[in-house]
Amino acid sequence: MKIKALDIKAGDRIVAYCKNKRQICKVKQILDPDQTNITLSVFTTEYYRGCLVSCVVRFQGDALVELVTPVQN
């Protein structure tokens, strides 16, 4: 499912390019929400020395971002 970047909330799982790879990331916090761009701090599913890897991703406000929905049984 795709949503507008401005509709992303902390805790959402999205697909984004982080560390030069397209991967699933969990939104840690929204750093800079304005009407033209949004900056997010996210965790990836990778570990480095026992810690989750985090990075910052930016989207244009009107960009469509893939939201990862949990698998339903």
JSON list of C-alpha atoms in Angstrom, two decimals:
[
{"chain": "A", "resi": 1, "resn": "MET", "atom": "CA", "xyz": [0.00, 0.00, 0.00]},
{"chain": "A", "resi": 2, "resn": "LYS", "atom": "CA", "xyz": [1.34, 3.47, -0.85]},
{"chain": "A", "resi": 3, "resn": "ILE", "atom": "CA", "xyz": [0.73, 6.63, 1.18]},
{"chain": "A", "resi": 4, "resn": "LYS", "atom": "CA", "xyz": [1.84, 10.24, 0.85]},
{"chain": "A", "resi": 5, "resn": "ALA", "atom": "CA", "xyz": [5.11, 10.99, 2.61]},
{"chain": "A", "resi": 6, "resn": "LEU", "atom": "CA", "xyz": [3.43, 13.67, 4.73]},
{"chain": "A", "resi": 7, "resn": "ASP", "atom": "CA", "xyz": [1.06, 11.01, 6.15]},
{"chain": "A", "resi": 8, "resn": "ILE", "atom": "CA", "xyz": [3.87, 8.87, 7.59]},
{"chain": "A", "resi": 9, "resn": "LYS", "atom": "CA", "xyz": [3.85, 8.46, 11.38]},
{"chain": "A", "resi": 10, "resn": "ALA", "atom": "CA", "xyz": [6.44, 7.26, 13.90]},
{"chain": "A", "resi": 11, "resn": "GLY", "atom": "CA", "xyz": [6.28, 3.47, 14.14]},
{"chain": "A", "resi": 12, "resn": "ASP", "atom": "CA", "xyz": [5.28, 2.96, 10.49]},
{"chain": "A", "resi": 13, "resn": "ARG", "atom": "CA", "xyz": [7.26, 0.44, 8.48]},
{"chain": "A", "resi": 14, "resn": "ILE", "atom": "CA", "xyz": [8.18, 1.77, 5.04]},
{"chain": "A", "resi": 15, "resn": "VAL", "atom": "CA", "xyz": [10.36, 0.80, 2.09]},
{"chain": "A", "resi": 16, "resn": "ALA", "atom": "CA", "xyz": [13.18, 3.29, 1.54]},
{"chain": "A", "resi": 17, "resn": "TYR", "atom": "CA", "xyz": [16.73, 3.54, 0.26]},
{"chain": "A", "resi": 18, "resn": "CYS", "atom": "CA", "xyz": [19.06, 3.49, 3.26]},
{"chain": "A", "resi": 19, "resn": "LYS", "atom": "CA", "xyz": [22.78, 2.64, 3.18]},
{"chain": "A", "resi": 20, "resn": "ASN", "atom": "CA", "xyz": [22.54, 2.35, -0.63]},
{"chain": "A", "resi": 21, "resn": "LYS", "atom": "CA", "xyz": [19.98, -0.45, -0.45]},
{"chain": "A", "resi": 22, "resn": "ARG", "atom": "CA", "xyz": [16.22, -0.55, -0.85]},
{"chain": "A", "resi": 23, "resn": "GLN", "atom": "CA", "xyz": [14.97, -2.07, 2.38]},
{"chain": "A", "resi": 24, "resn": "ILE", "atom": "CA", "xyz": [12.24, -2.12, 4.99]},
{"chain": "A", "resi": 25, "resn": "CYS", "atom": "CA", "xyz": [12.73, 0.57, 7.62]},
{"chain": "A", "resi": 26, "resn": "LYS", "atom": "CA", "xyz": [10.81, 1.41, 10.78]},
{"chain": "A", "resi": 27, "resn": "VAL", "atom": "CA", "xyz": [10.23, 5.13, 11.35]},
{"chain": "A", "resi": 28, "resn": "LYS", "atom": "CA", "xyz": [11.87, 6.16, 14.61]},
{"chain": "A", "resi": 29, "resn": "GLN", "atom": "CA", "xyz": [10.87, 9.81, 14.51]},
{"chain": "A", "resi": 30, "resn": "ILE", "atom": "CA", "xyz": [9.93, 12.61, 12.16]},
{"chain": "A", "resi": 31, "resn": "LEU", "atom": "CA", "xyz": [12.76, 15.13, 12.25]},
{"chain": "A", "resi": 32, "resn": "ASP", "atom": "CA", "xyz": [11.52, 17.88, 9.96]},
{"chain": "A", "resi": 33, "resn": "PRO", "atom": "CA", "xyz": [7.97, 17.88, 8.65]},
{"chain": "A", "resi": 34, "resn": "ASP", "atom": "CA", "xyz": [7.13, 20.80, 6.39]},
{"chain": "A", "resi": 35, "resn": "GLN", "atom": "CA", "xyz": [4.83, 21.15, 3.42]},
{"chain": "A", "resi": 36, "resn": "THR", "atom": "CA", "xyz": [7.47, 20.51, 0.74]},
{"chain": "A", "resi": 37, "resn": "ASN", "atom": "CA", "xyz": [9.77, 17.87, 2.29]},
{"chain": "A", "resi": 38, "resn": "ILE", "atom": "CA", "xyz": [9.83, 15.42, 5.18]},
{"chain": "A", "resi": 39, "resn": "THR", "atom": "CA", "xyz": [12.93, 14.13, 6.97]},
{"chain": "A", "resi": 40, "resn": "LEU", "atom": "CA", "xyz": [12.70, 10.87, 8.90]},
{"chain": "A", "resi": 41, "resn": "SER", "atom": "CA", "xyz": [14.99, 9.02, 11.27]},
{"chain": "A", "resi": 42, "resn": "VAL", "atom": "CA", "xyz": [14.55, 5.28, 10.64]},
{"chain": "A", "resi": 43, "resn": "PHE", "atom": "CA", "xyz": [15.87, 1.93, 11.83]},
{"chain": "A", "resi": 44, "resn": "THR", "atom": "CA", "xyz": [16.77, -0.74, 9.31]},
{"chain": "A", "resi": 45, "resn": "THR", "atom": "CA", "xyz": [16.55, -4.47, 9.86]},
{"chain": "A", "resi": 46, "resn": "GLU", "atom": "CA", "xyz": [20.36, -4.70, 9.86]},
{"chain": "A", "resi": 47, "resn": "TYR", "atom": "CA", "xyz": [22.48, -5.02, 12.99]},
{"chain": "A", "resi": 48, "resn": "TYR", "atom": "CA", "xyz": [25.96, -3.64, 13.59]},
{"chain": "A", "resi": 49, "resn": "ARG", "atom": "CA", "xyz": [27.72, -4.76, 16.76]},
{"chain": "A", "resi": 50, "resn": "GLY", "atom": "CA", "xyz": [24.42, -5.82, 18.31]},
{"chain": "A", "resi": 51, "resn": "CYS", "atom": "CA", "xyz": [22.59, -2.53, 17.61]},
{"chain": "A", "resi": 52, "resn": "LEU", "atom": "CA", "xyz": [19.98, -1.66, 15.05]},
{"chain": "A", "resi": 53, "resn": "VAL", "atom": "CA", "xyz": [21.34, 0.49, 12.23]},
{"chain": "A", "resi": 54, "resn": "SER", "atom": "CA", "xyz": [19.67, 3.87, 11.90]},
{"chain": "A", "resi": 55, "resn": "CYS", "atom": "CA", "xyz": [19.80, 6.46, 9.13]},
{"chain": "A", "resi": 56, "resn": "VAL", "atom": "CA", "xyz": [18.03, 9.56, 7.91]},
{"chain": "A", "resi": 57, "resn": "VAL", "atom": "CA", "xyz": [15.85, 9.55, 4.80]},
{"chain": "A", "resi": 58, "resn": "ARG", "atom": "CA", "xyz": [14.17, 12.45, 3.03]},
{"chain": "A", "resi": 59, "resn": "PHE", "atom": "CA", "xyz": [11.11, 12.54, 0.81]},
{"chain": "A", "resi": 60, "resn": "GLN", "atom": "CA", "xyz": [9.30, 15.25, -1.07]},
{"chain": "A", "resi": 61, "resn": "GLY", "atom": "CA", "xyz": [5.99, 15.89, 0.66]},
{"chain": "A", "resi": 62, "resn": "ASP", "atom": "CA", "xyz": [3.87, 14.69, -2.26]},
{"chain": "A", "resi": 63, "resn": "ALA", "atom": "CA", "xyz": [5.95, 11.53, -2.86]},
{"chain": "A", "resi": 64, "resn": "LEU", "atom": "CA", "xyz": [4.20, 8.17, -2.56]},
{"chain": "A", "resi": 65, "resn": "VAL", "atom": "CA", "xyz": [5.94, 5.85, -0.11]},
{"chain": "A", "resi": 66, "resn": "GLU", "atom": "CA", "xyz": [5.36, 2.11, 0.17]},
{"chain": "A", "resi": 67, "resn": "LEU", "atom": "CA", "xyz": [3.92, 1.25, 3.57]},
{"chain": "A", "resi": 68, "resn": "VAL", "atom": "CA", "xyz": [4.64, -2.31, 4.75]},
{"chain": "A", "resi": 69, "resn": "THR", "atom": "CA", "xyz": [1.57, -3.90, 6.26]},
{"chain": "A", "resi": 70, "resn": "PRO", "atom": "CA", "xyz": [1.85, -6.83, 8.64]},
{"chain": "A", "resi": 71, "resn": "VAL", "atom": "CA", "xyz": [1.02, -10.24, 7.21]},
{"chain": "A", "resi": 72, "resn": "GLN", "atom": "CA", "xyz": [-2.42, -11.37, 8.36]},
{"chain": "A", "resi": 73, "resn": "ASN", "atom": "CA", "xyz": [-3.02, -15.05, 9.08]}
]
